[in-house]
Coordinates of N, CA and C in Angstrom, one line a residue:
X263 N 0.8 -0.8 0.0 CA 0.2 -0.1 0.2 C 0.6 1.2 0.1
X264 N 0.1 2.5 -1.1 CA 1.3 3.6 -0.9 C 1.0 4.2 0.7
X265 N 1.6 4.8 1.1 CA 1.9 5.2 2.7 C 1.3 7.1 2.6
X266 N 0.5 7.3 3.3 CA -0.6 8.8 3.4 C 0.8 10.0 2.9
X267 N 0.3 10.9 2.2 CA 0.8 11.7 1.7 C 1.3 12.6 3.2
X268 N 0.4 12.9 4.3 CA 0.4 13.4 5.5 C 0.0 12.4 6.8
X269 N 1.3 12.1 7.8 CA 0.4 10.9 8.6 C 1.0 11.6 10.1
X270 N 0.0 11.6 10.4 CA 0.0 12.2 12.3 C 0.2 11.4 13.0
X271 N 0.9 10.3 14.0 CA 0.9 9.8 15.2 C 1.4 9.9 16.6
X272 N 0.3 9.7 17.3 CA 0.9 10.0 18.4 C 0.8 11.5 19.0
X273 N 0.0 12.5 18.6 CA 0.6 13.9 18.1 C -0.5 14.2 19.8
X274 N 0.7 15.4 20.3 CA -0.4 15.6 21.3 C 0.5 17.2 21.3
X275 N -0.2 18.4 22.1 CA 0.3 19.2 22.2 C -0.5 19.9 23.3
X276 N 0.7 20.4 24.4 CA -0.1 20.8 25.6 C 0.4 22.2 26.2
X277 N -0.8 23.1 26.3 CA -0.2 24.5 26.5 C -0.7 24.6 28.3
X278 N 0.3 24.8 28.9 CA 0.0 24.7 30.2 C -1.1 23.9 31.2
X279 N -0.8 23.1 30.8 CA -1.4 21.5 31.6 C -2.1 21.2 30.6
X280 N -3.1 22.0 29.4 CA -4.6 21.9 28.5 C -4.1 20.7 27.4
X281 N -4.6 19.9 27.3 CA -4.2 19.4 26.0 C -5.4 19.6 24.8
X282 N -4.4 20.7 23.9 CA -5.3 21.0 22.8 C -5.1 19.9 21.9
X283 N -4.4 19.1 21.5 CA -4.1 17.8 20.6 C -4.0 16.7 21.8
X284 N -4.7 15.6 21.6 CA -4.4 14.3 22.9 C -4.1 13.0 22.0
X285 N -3.0 12.7 22.1 CA -2.1 11.3 21.3 C -3.0 11.4 20.0
X286 N -3.0 12.1 18.9 CA -3.9 12.4 17.8 C -3.4 11.5 16.6
X287 N -4.4 10.9 16.0 CA -3.9 9.4 14.7 C -4.4 10.6 13.2
X288 N -3.7 11.2 12.7 CA -4.6 10.9 11.4 C -3.7 10.9 10.0
X289 N -4.3 10.3 9.2 CA -3.9 10.0 8.1 C -4.5 10.7 6.5
X290 N -3.8 11.2 5.7 CA -4.1 12.0 4.3 C -3.6 11.3 3.6
X291 N -4.5 10.7 2.3 CA -3.6 10.5 1.2 C -3.1 11.3 0.4
X292 N -2.4 11.3 -1.0 CA -2.6 11.9 -1.9 C -3.8 11.7 -2.9
X293 N -3.5 13.4 -3.1 CA -5.3 14.0 -4.0 C -6.6 13.6 -3.2
X294 N -6.5 13.5 -1.9 CA -7.4 13.9 -0.9 C -8.0 15.1 -1.1
X295 N -9.4 15.1 -0.8 CA -9.8 16.6 -0.4 C -11.1 16.5 0.7
X296 N -9.7 16.7 1.9 CA -10.4 16.5 3.0 C -10.5 17.5 4.2
X297 N -12.2 16.8 4.4 CA -12.5 18.2 5.7 C -12.1 18.0 6.8
X298 N -12.1 19.1 8.0 CA -12.5 18.9 9.2 C -12.9 19.7 9.9
X299 N -13.8 19.1 10.5 CA -14.8 20.1 11.2 C -15.0 19.6 12.9
X300 N -15.5 20.1 13.9 CA -15.5 20.4 15.4 C -15.8 21.3 15.8
X301 N -16.2 21.3 17.0 CA -16.9 22.4 17.9 C -15.8 23.3 18.3
X302 N -16.0 24.5 18.6 CA -15.3 25.5 19.2 C -14.1 24.7 20.0
X303 N -12.8 24.7 20.1 CA -11.5 24.2 20.9 C -11.5 23.0 20.4
X304 N -11.8 22.2 19.4 CA -11.8 20.9 19.0 C -10.2 20.9 19.0
X305 N -9.6 21.6 18.3 CA -8.2 21.6 18.3 C -7.7 21.2 16.7
X306 N -8.6 21.9 15.9 CA -8.5 21.9 14.3 C -7.5 22.9 13.9
X307 N -7.7 24.1 14.2 CA -6.4 25.4 13.9 C -5.3 24.7 14.9
X308 N -5.5 24.2 15.6 CA -4.0 23.6 16.4 C -3.3 22.7 15.7
X309 N -3.8 21.8 15.3 CA -4.0 21.2 14.5 C -2.9 21.2 13.3
X310 N -3.3 22.3 12.4 CA -2.6 22.6 11.4 C -1.3 23.7 11.6
X311 N -1.7 24.3 12.5 CA -0.4 25.0 13.2 C 0.9 23.9 13.2
X312 N 0.4 23.2 13.7 CA 1.2 22.1 14.8 C 2.2 21.4 13.4
X313 N 1.4 21.1 12.1 CA 1.9 20.7 11.0 C 2.7 21.9 10.7
X314 N 2.7 22.7 10.5 CA 3.0 24.0 9.9 C 4.4 25.0 11.2
X315 N 4.4 24.0 12.1 CA 5.3 24.4 12.8 C 5.4 25.6 13.7
X316 N 3.9 26.5 13.3 CA 3.9 27.7 14.5 C 3.7 27.4 15.8
X317 N 3.0 26.0 15.7 CA 2.8 25.2 17.3 C 3.8 24.3 17.4
X318 N 4.4 23.8 18.5 CA 5.2 22.9 19.0 C 4.6 22.0 19.3
X319 N 4.9 20.5 18.8 CA 4.4 19.8 19.3 C 4.8 19.2 20.4
X320 N 3.7 18.7 21.8 CA 4.6 18.1 22.9 C 5.4 16.8 22.9
X321 N 4.5 16.1 21.9 CA 5.0 14.6 21.6 C 4.8 14.0 20.2
X322 N 4.9 13.5 19.5 CA 4.5 12.5 19.0 C 5.0 12.9 17.5
X323 N 4.6 12.6 16.1 CA 5.4 12.3 15.0 C 4.3 13.2 13.8
X324 N 4.9 13.7 12.8 CA 4.2 14.6 12.0 C 5.1 14.2 10.9
X325 N 4.8 13.5 9.7 CA 5.5 13.0 8.5 C 4.7 13.2 7.4
X326 N 5.4 14.2 6.6 CA 4.8 14.3 5.5 C 6.0 14.0 4.1
X327 N 5.0 13.2 3.0 CA 6.1 12.4 2.0 C 7.1 11.7 2.7
X328 N 7.0 11.2 4.0 CA 8.1 10.2 4.7 C 8.6 11.2 5.6
X329 N 8.9 11.9 4.9 CA 10.0 12.8 6.1 C 8.9 13.8 7.5
X330 N 10.3 13.3 8.5 CA 9.5 14.2 9.8 C 9.3 15.8 9.7
X331 N 8.8 15.9 10.5 CA 8.6 17.7 10.3 C 8.5 18.1 11.7
X332 N 8.2 17.2 13.0 CA 8.7 17.8 14.1 C 9.7 18.4 14.1
X333 N 10.4 19.0 14.9 CA 11.8 19.9 14.7 C 11.8 20.6 13.6
X334 N 11.2 20.9 12.9 CA 11.6 21.7 11.5 C 11.2 23.0 12.0
X335 N 11.5 24.1 11.0 CA 11.1 25.7 11.7 C 10.1 26.1 10.4
X336 N 9.2 26.7 10.2 CA 8.3 26.9 9.3 C 8.7 26.7 7.9
X337 N 9.6 27.9 7.5 CA 10.1 28.2 5.6 C 10.5 26.6 5.6
X338 N 10.9 25.7 6.5 CA 11.5 24.5 6.2 C 10.5 23.6 5.3
X339 N 9.3 23.2 6.3 CA 8.2 23.1 5.6 C 7.9 23.0 4.5
X340 N 7.3 24.7 4.5 CA 7.2 25.5 3.3 C 7.8 24.6 2.2
X341 N 9.1 24.8 2.3 CA 9.9 24.5 0.9 C 9.9 22.9 0.6
X342 N 9.1 22.0 1.6 CA 9.1 20.5 1.7 C 7.8 20.6 0.6
X343 N 7.0 21.6 0.4 CA 6.0 21.7 -0.3 C 4.2 21.5 0.6
X344 N 4.6 22.4 1.5 CA 3.4 22.0 3.1 C 3.1 23.8 3.1
X345 N 1.9 24.1 2.1 CA 1.3 25.4 2.1 C 0.1 25.3 2.9
X346 N -0.3 26.8 3.3 CA -1.1 27.1 4.4 C -1.8 28.3 4.2
X347 N -3.6 28.5 4.4 CA -4.0 29.6 4.6 C -4.8 30.3 5.9
X348 N -4.6 31.1 6.2 CA -5.3 31.7 7.4 C -6.7 32.3 7.5
X349 N -7.5 32.6 9.0 CA -8.7 32.2 8.5 C -9.4 33.9 8.5
X350 N -8.3 34.9 8.2 CA -7.9 36.1 7.3 C -7.0 36.1 6.3
X351 N -7.3 36.6 5.3 CA -6.7 37.0 4.0 C -5.3 37.3 4.6
X352 N -4.1 37.0 4.1 CA -2.7 37.8 4.5 C -2.4 37.9 2.8
X353 N -2.6 39.1 2.3 CA -2.4 39.3 1.5 C -1.8 40.9 1.8
X354 N -0.8 41.5 0.5 CA -0.3 42.7 0.5 C -1.3 43.8 0.2
X355 N -1.8 44.4 0.5 CA -3.1 45.0 -0.2 C -2.9 46.3 -0.7
X356 N -1.7 46.7 -0.6 CA -1.3 48.5 -1.6 C -0.3 47.6 -2.6
X357 N 0.2 46.2 -3.1 CA 0.0 46.2 -4.0 C -0.9 45.3 -4.7
X358 N -1.0 45.4 -6.2 CA -1.5 44.6 -7.1 C -2.0 43.2 -7.0
X359 N -3.0 42.6 -7.5 CA -2.8 41.6 -7.2 C -1.8 40.5 -8.3
X360 N -2.1 40.6 -9.1 CA -0.3 40.2 -9.8 C 0.7 40.3 -9.5
X361 N 1.2 41.6 -8.7 CA 2.4 41.3 -7.7 C 2.1 41.0 -6.2
X362 N 1.3 40.5 -5.8 CA 1.0 39.3 -4.6 C 1.3 38.2 -5.4
X363 N 1.4 38.0 -6.2 CA 1.7 36.3 -7.0 C 2.6 36.2 -7.0
X364 N 3.0 37.3 -7.4 CA 4.7 37.1 -8.2 C 5.3 37.5 -7.1
X365 N 5.4 38.1 -6.0 CA 5.9 38.3 -4.6 C 6.1 36.6 -4.1
X366 N 4.8 36.1 -4.0 CA 4.8 34.7 -3.3 C 5.6 34.1 -4.5
X367 N 5.3 34.0 -5.8 CA 6.3 32.8 -6.5 C 8.1 33.1 -6.5
X368 N 8.4 34.2 -6.2 CA 9.8 34.9 -5.6 C 10.2 33.6 -4.5
X369 N 9.3 33.2 -3.8 CA 10.0 32.2 -2.8 C 10.9 30.8 -3.5
X370 N 10.5 30.3 -4.3 CA 11.6 29.7 -5.1 C 12.5 30.1 -6.0
X371 N 12.5 31.1 -6.5 CA 13.7 32.1 -7.5 C 15.3 32.0 -6.1
X372 N 15.9 32.4 -7.7 CA 17.1 32.8 -7.1 C 17.4 34.5 -6.8
X373 N 17.9 34.7 -5.6 CA 17.8 36.6 -5.1 C 18.1 37.3 -6.0
X374 N 18.9 36.5 -6.9 CA 19.1 37.7 -8.2 C 17.8 37.9 -8.6
X375 N 17.5 37.2 -9.5 CA 16.1 37.1 -10.1 C 15.3 38.3 -9.6
X376 N 14.8 38.0 -7.7 CA 14.0 38.8 -7.5 C 14.6 40.5 -7.9
X377 N 15.7 40.3 -7.8 CA 16.4 42.2 -8.0 C 16.2 42.6 -9.0
X378 N 15.7 41.8 -10.4 CA 15.6 42.4 -11.6 C 13.9 42.4 -11.9
X379 N 14.0 43.6 -12.8 CA 12.5 44.2 -13.1 C 11.8 43.0 -13.6
X380 N 10.5 43.1 -13.6 CA 10.1 42.1 -14.2 C 9.4 42.8 -15.6
X381 N 9.3 41.6 -16.6 CA 8.7 41.9 -18.0 C 7.3 41.1 -18.0
X382 N 6.3 41.8 -18.1 CA 5.1 40.7 -18.0 C 4.8 39.9 -16.9
X383 N 3.9 38.9 -17.5 CA 3.3 38.3 -16.4 C 4.5 36.6 -16.6
X384 N 5.2 36.5 -15.5 CA 5.4 35.4 -15.7 C 4.3 33.8 -15.4
X385 N 4.6 33.6 -16.7 CA 4.0 32.2 -16.7 C 3.1 31.0 -15.7
X386 N 3.8 31.1 -14.8 CA 3.4 30.4 -13.6 C 2.5 31.2 -12.5
X387 N 2.3 32.2 -12.8 CA 1.8 33.5 -12.2 C 0.4 33.9 -13.1
X388 N 0.7 33.7 -14.1 CA -0.4 33.4 -15.3 C -1.4 32.5 -14.8
X389 N -0.9 31.2 -14.9 CA -1.3 30.1 -14.8 C -2.1 30.1 -13.0
X390 N -1.7 30.4 -11.8 CA -1.9 31.0 -11.2 C -3.6 31.6 -10.8
X391 N -3.2 32.6 -11.4 CA -4.5 33.4 -11.3 C -5.7 32.9 -12.3
X392 N -5.1 32.4 -13.3 CA -6.6 31.7 -14.0 C -7.2 30.8 -13.7
X393 N -6.6 30.3 -12.6 CA -6.8 28.7 -11.7 C -7.9 29.3 -10.4
X394 N -7.8 30.6 -10.0 CA -8.5 31.5 -9.1 C -9.2 32.1 -10.0
X395 N -9.4 32.4 -11.0 CA -10.5 33.4 -11.6 C -10.1 35.0 -11.5
X396 N -8.9 35.2 -11.4 CA -8.9 36.6 -10.9 C -7.4 37.2 -12.4
X397 N -7.1 36.8 -13.2 CA -6.6 37.2 -14.3 C -7.1 38.6 -14.6
X398 N -8.5 38.7 -14.7 CA -9.0 39.9 -14.9 C -9.0 40.9 -14.5
X399 N -8.3 40.9 -12.9 CA -8.4 41.9 -12.3 C -6.7 41.6 -11.7
X400 N -5.6 41.4 -12.9 CA -4.2 41.5 -11.8 C -4.0 42.8 -11.9
X401 N -4.3 43.7 -12.2 CA -3.4 45.1 -12.1 C -4.3 45.7 -11.1
X402 N -5.6 45.2 -10.6 CA -6.4 45.6 -9.6 C -5.5 45.8 -8.0
X403 N -5.7 46.9 -7.1 CA -5.1 46.9 -5.6 C -5.2 45.6 -5.2
X404 N -5.0 44.8 -4.2 CA -5.6 43.7 -3.8 C -6.7 44.5 -2.3
X405 N -6.1 45.4 -1.9 CA -7.2 45.9 -1.1 C -8.0 46.2 -1.5
X406 N -8.3 46.5 -3.0 CA -10.0 46.8 -3.4 C -10.7 45.5 -3.6
X407 N -9.8 44.3 -3.3 CA -10.7 42.9 -4.1 C -11.7 42.7 -2.6
X408 N -13.1 42.0 -3.1 CA -14.3 41.9 -2.1 C -13.0 40.5 -1.1
X409 N -14.3 40.4 -0.2 CA -13.2 39.4 1.0 C -13.2 38.2 0.1
X410 N -14.3 37.8 -0.4 CA -13.9 36.3 -1.4 C -12.8 36.0 -2.3
X411 N -12.5 37.3 -3.1 CA -11.9 37.4 -3.8 C -9.9 37.5 -3.3
X412 N -10.7 38.1 -2.0 CA -8.8 38.3 -0.8 C -8.3 36.7 -1.1
X413 N -9.6 35.6 -0.7 CA -9.5 34.2 -0.5 C -8.3 33.6 -1.5
X414 N -9.1 34.2 -2.6 CA -8.7 33.2 -4.0 C -7.5 33.8 -4.1
X415 N -6.9 35.3 -3.8 CA -5.7 35.5 -4.3 C -4.8 35.1 -3.2
X416 N -5.2 34.7 -2.1 CA -4.3 33.9 -1.2 C -4.0 32.6 -1.6
X417 N -5.0 32.0 -2.4 CA -4.8 30.5 -2.7 C -4.2 30.7 -4.1
X418 N -4.3 31.7 -4.6 CA -3.2 31.6 -6.0 C -1.9 32.1 -5.1
X419 N -1.3 32.5 -4.3 CA 0.2 32.9 -3.6 C 0.3 31.6 -3.2
X420 N -0.1 30.7 -3.0 CA 0.4 29.5 -2.8 C 0.1 28.6 -3.6
X421 N -1.2 28.6 -4.4 CA -0.8 27.7 -5.9 C 1.2 28.0 -6.5
X422 N 1.0 29.0 -7.0 CA 2.5 29.5 -7.6 C 3.7 29.0 -6.4
X423 N 3.9 28.4 -5.5 CA 5.0 28.0 -4.7 C 5.1 26.3 -4.9
X424 N 3.8 26.1 -6.0 CA 3.9 24.3 -6.3 C 3.7 23.9 -4.4
X425 N 3.2 24.1 -4.0 CA 2.9 22.8 -2.7 C 2.2 21.7 -3.2
X426 N 2.6 20.5 -2.5 CA 1.9 19.3 -2.2 C 0.5 19.0 -1.6
X427 N 0.7 19.8 -0.5 CA -0.2 19.8 0.3 C -0.5 21.2 0.8
X428 N -2.1 21.2 0.5 CA -2.5 22.5 1.0 C -3.7 22.8 2.0
X429 N -3.1 23.7 3.6 CA -4.1 23.8 4.9 C -4.6 24.7 4.4
X430 N -5.7 24.8 4.6 CA -6.7 26.0 4.2 C -7.8 25.5 5.5
X431 N -7.8 27.3 6.4 CA -8.7 27.5 7.4 C -10.0 28.6 7.2
X432 N -10.7 27.8 7.2 CA -12.4 28.0 6.9 C -12.5 29.0 6.1
X433 N -11.8 28.5 5.0 CA -11.7 29.4 3.4 C -12.9 30.0 2.7
X434 N -14.1 29.2 2.9 CA -15.4 30.4 3.0 C -16.2 31.2 3.5
X435 N -15.5 31.4 4.8 CA -16.7 31.9 5.9 C -15.9 33.6 5.3
X436 N -17.7 34.3 5.7 CA -17.5 35.6 5.4 C -18.3 35.9 3.9
X437 N -17.7 34.4 3.1 CA -18.3 34.5 1.8 C -19.7 34.7 1.3
X438 N -19.8 35.2 0.2 CA -21.4 35.2 -0.1 C -22.0 33.6 -0.7
X439 N -23.3 33.2 -1.4 CA -22.8 32.4 -1.8 C -22.6 31.8 -2.8
X440 N -22.5 32.5 -4.0 CA -22.3 32.6 -4.6 C -20.8 32.1 -4.9
X441 N -20.3 33.1 -4.1 CA -18.3 32.7 -3.7 C -17.9 31.4 -3.5
X442 N -19.0 31.3 -2.8 CA -18.9 29.5 -1.9 C -18.8 28.8 -2.8
X443 N -19.4 28.7 -3.7 CA -19.8 27.9 -4.6 C -18.6 27.5 -5.6
X444 N -18.2 28.9 -5.8 CA -16.6 28.6 -7.2 C -15.8 28.7 -6.6
X445 N -15.8 28.9 -4.7 CA -14.8 28.3 -3.7 C -14.4 26.5 -3.5
X446 N -15.7 25.9 -3.6 CA -15.9 24.7 -3.4 C -15.3 24.0 -4.9
X447 N -16.0 24.7 -6.1 CA -15.5 24.4 -7.6 C -14.2 24.2 -7.4
X448 N -13.6 25.2 -6.8 CA -11.8 25.8 -7.2 C -11.3 24.6 -6.5
X449 N -11.5 24.2 -5.1 CA -11.0 23.7 -4.5 C -10.8 21.7 -5.0
X450 N -12.2 22.0 -5.0 CA -12.3 20.4 -6.4 C -11.3 20.5 -7.4
X451 N -11.0 21.2 -8.1 CA -10.0 21.5 -9.2 C -8.8 21.7 -8.9
X452 N -8.2 21.9 -7.3 CA -7.2 22.1 -6.8 C -6.9 20.5 -6.4
X453 N -7.8 19.9 -5.7 CA -7.8 18.4 -5.5 C -7.2 17.5 -6.5
X454 N -7.4 17.8 -8.2 CA -7.4 17.1 -9.0 C -5.6 16.9 -9.5
X455 N -4.7 17.6 -8.4 CA -3.4 17.4 -8.6 C -2.7 17.6 -7.7
X456 N -2.9 18.0 -6.2 CA -2.4 18.7 -5.3 C -3.6 17.6 -3.6
X457 N -3.0 17.7 -2.7 CA -4.1 17.1 -1.8 C -4.3 18.6 -0.8
X458 N -5.6 18.5 -0.5 CA -6.5 19.4 0.1 C -6.7 19.5 1.5
X459 N -6.5 20.0 2.4 CA -7.1 19.5 3.9 C -7.7 20.9 4.4
X460 N -9.0 21.0 4.2 CA -10.0 22.3 4.7 C -10.6 22.1 6.1
X461 N -10.4 23.1 6.9 CA -11.4 23.6 8.2 C -12.6 24.3 7.7
X462 N -13.8 23.1 7.9 CA -15.2 24.2 7.6 C -16.0 23.7 8.7
X463 N -17.2 24.5 8.4 CA -18.8 24.5 9.4 C -19.5 24.5 8.8
X464 N -19.9 25.0 7.4 CA -21.0 24.7 6.7 C -21.3 23.6 5.8
X465 N -22.6 23.1 6.7 CA -22.9 21.4 6.2 C -23.2 21.4 4.6
X466 N -23.6 22.6 4.6 CA -24.3 22.7 2.6 C -23.4 22.6 2.1
X467 N -22.1 23.4 2.5 CA -21.0 23.7 1.8 C -20.0 21.7 1.4
X468 N -20.3 20.9 2.8 CA -19.3 20.3 3.1 C -20.2 19.0 2.2
X469 N -21.7 19.1 1.7 CA -22.3 18.1 1.5 C -22.2 18.3 -0.2
X470 N -22.3 18.9 -0.8 CA -22.1 19.8 -2.0 C -20.0 19.1 -2.6
X471 N -19.5 19.2 -1.5 CA -18.4 19.6 -2.1 C -16.8 18.4 -1.1
X472 N -17.7 17.9 -0.1 CA -16.7 16.8 0.8 C -16.7 15.7 0.0
X473 N -15.5 14.5 0.4 CA -15.9 13.7 0.1 C -15.4 12.6 1.7
X474 N -14.6 12.8 2.3 CA -14.1 12.6 3.5 C -14.1 13.1 4.7
X475 N -14.6 13.3 5.7 CA -14.8 14.7 7.0 C -14.2 13.3 8.0
X476 N -13.5 14.4 8.8 CA -12.5 14.4 10.1 C -13.4 15.1 11.0
X477 N -13.8 14.5 12.4 CA -14.5 15.1 13.3 C -13.7 15.3 14.3
X478 N -13.5 16.3 15.1 CA -12.5 16.3 16.1 C -13.3 16.9 17.4
X479 N -12.7 16.4 18.3 CA -14.0 16.9 19.6 C -12.4 16.5 20.9
X480 N -12.1 17.9 21.5 CA -11.5 17.7 22.9 C -9.8 17.1 22.5
X481 N -9.6 17.3 21.3 CA -8.3 16.9 20.8 C -8.0 15.9 19.9
X482 N -9.1 15.3 20.2 CA -9.1 14.0 19.4 C -10.2 13.3 18.0
X483 N -9.6 12.5 17.4 CA -10.7 12.1 16.4 C -11.9 11.3 16.9
X484 N -13.0 11.9 16.7 CA -14.4 11.1 17.2 C -14.7 10.5 16.0
X485 N -14.4 10.6 15.1 CA -15.2 10.0 13.6 C -14.8 10.0 12.3
X486 N -14.5 9.4 11.7 CA -14.0 9.9 10.1 C -15.6 9.1 9.5
X487 N -15.2 9.7 7.7 CA -16.1 9.5 7.1 C -16.6 10.3 6.0
X488 N -17.8 9.6 5.5 CA -18.6 10.7 4.3 C -19.2 11.6 5.2
X489 N -20.4 12.9 4.1 CA -21.0 13.5 5.2 C -22.1 12.8 5.6
X490 N -22.5 11.9 5.0 CA -24.0 11.8 5.5 C -23.3 10.1 6.9
X491 N -22.5 9.6 6.9 CA -22.2 8.9 7.8 C -21.4 9.7 8.9
X492 N -20.8 10.9 9.0 CA -20.8 12.0 9.8 C -22.2 12.4 10.8
X493 N -22.8 12.6 10.0 CA -24.0 13.2 10.4 C -25.0 12.3 10.8
X494 N -24.6 10.8 10.3 CA -25.7 9.9 11.3 C -25.1 9.3 12.4
X495 N -23.7 8.9 12.8 CA -22.9 9.0 13.6 C -23.6 9.4 15.0
X496 N -23.4 8.3 16.0 CA -24.9 9.1 17.6 C -23.7 9.6 18.2
X497 N -22.4 9.9 18.3 CA -21.6 10.3 18.6 C -21.7 11.1 18.6
X498 N -21.2 11.6 17.4 CA -21.1 12.8 17.0 C -22.8 13.8 17.4
X499 N -23.9 13.3 16.9 CA -24.9 14.0 17.3 C -25.1 14.1 19.0
X500 N -24.1 13.8 19.8 CA -24.6 13.6 21.1 C -23.4 15.1 21.2
X501 N -22.3 15.1 20.7 CA -21.2 15.9 20.6 C -21.9 17.4 20.7
X502 N -23.0 17.7 19.4 CA -23.2 18.7 18.5 C -24.4 19.0 19.4
X503 N -25.3 18.6 20.1 CA -26.7 18.6 21.0 C -27.0 19.7 21.0
X504 N -27.3 20.6 21.0 CA -27.5 22.0 21.5 C -26.3 23.0 21.0
X505 N -25.8 22.2 19.9 CA -24.3 23.3 20.1 C -24.6 23.3 18.1
X506 N -25.6 22.6 17.1 CA -25.7 22.8 15.7 C -26.9 22.1 15.4
X507 N -26.8 23.0 14.5 CA -28.5 22.2 13.7 C -27.6 21.6 12.4
X508 N -28.8 20.8 11.5 CA -28.1 20.1 10.4 C -27.5 21.1 9.3
X509 N -27.8 22.3 9.3 CA -27.7 23.2 8.0 C -25.9 23.7 9.2
X510 N -25.6 23.1 10.0 CA -24.8 24.5 10.6 C -23.3 23.5 11.7
X511 N -22.0 23.8 11.1 CA -21.4 22.9 12.5 C -20.6 24.0 12.9
X512 N -20.7 24.7 14.2 CA -19.7 25.4 14.7 C -18.0 25.2 14.5
X513 N -17.3 25.5 14.6 CA -15.5 25.7 14.2 C -14.9 26.1 14.8
X514 N -13.9 26.3 15.7 CA -13.2 27.1 16.5 C -11.7 26.7 16.3

């Protein structure tokens, strides 16, 4: 059998005696579009933070493409092919859309090439803009984009770095219905050539675009399966009783 692209084993994250992640095991295969859900404080964002070394693991192992990530620095993990977004888009609002993506592309360029003046749009930058549907806004200041398009811009900034694994933290939060639909289609398209892990809470969105869902609760995996299997799970129903309804599961 092929080894998972991302393999987490016995992961623990402890903050002043509080176990944010409690002996968690998780496997994500190459090419998956995996959704993580769970109530506030379940450990979803902490998990992503630990994979990307923004939070230190107390114990356990995180392997990406067979390489141990625990102990590496964030930029080393990015260079291995792991990219992530945050709940609030991290773009340079004074720069144009194309300048943002071009700057992100510079991560893999020699330093001397960054000092040269750009002539036209690099093919990899143009491809990323086309993938997220922002080519018509290339010369627009990023600060003028609506919220949904800023999220797409941040995804383009990841794509141009050529990651094998994308970790997206609530990418459709605050979006319109049309923007959510477009984002779901975008994630499905990206997952054809990359592996995508998404923290999300909107059950309508999950029903339309999720294949495998992992439910976290109190730092552990509660269950895993299709959206229908997760919704029918009695333990999940008990955890969410009084917290969520059929259309929405809260995420923290």
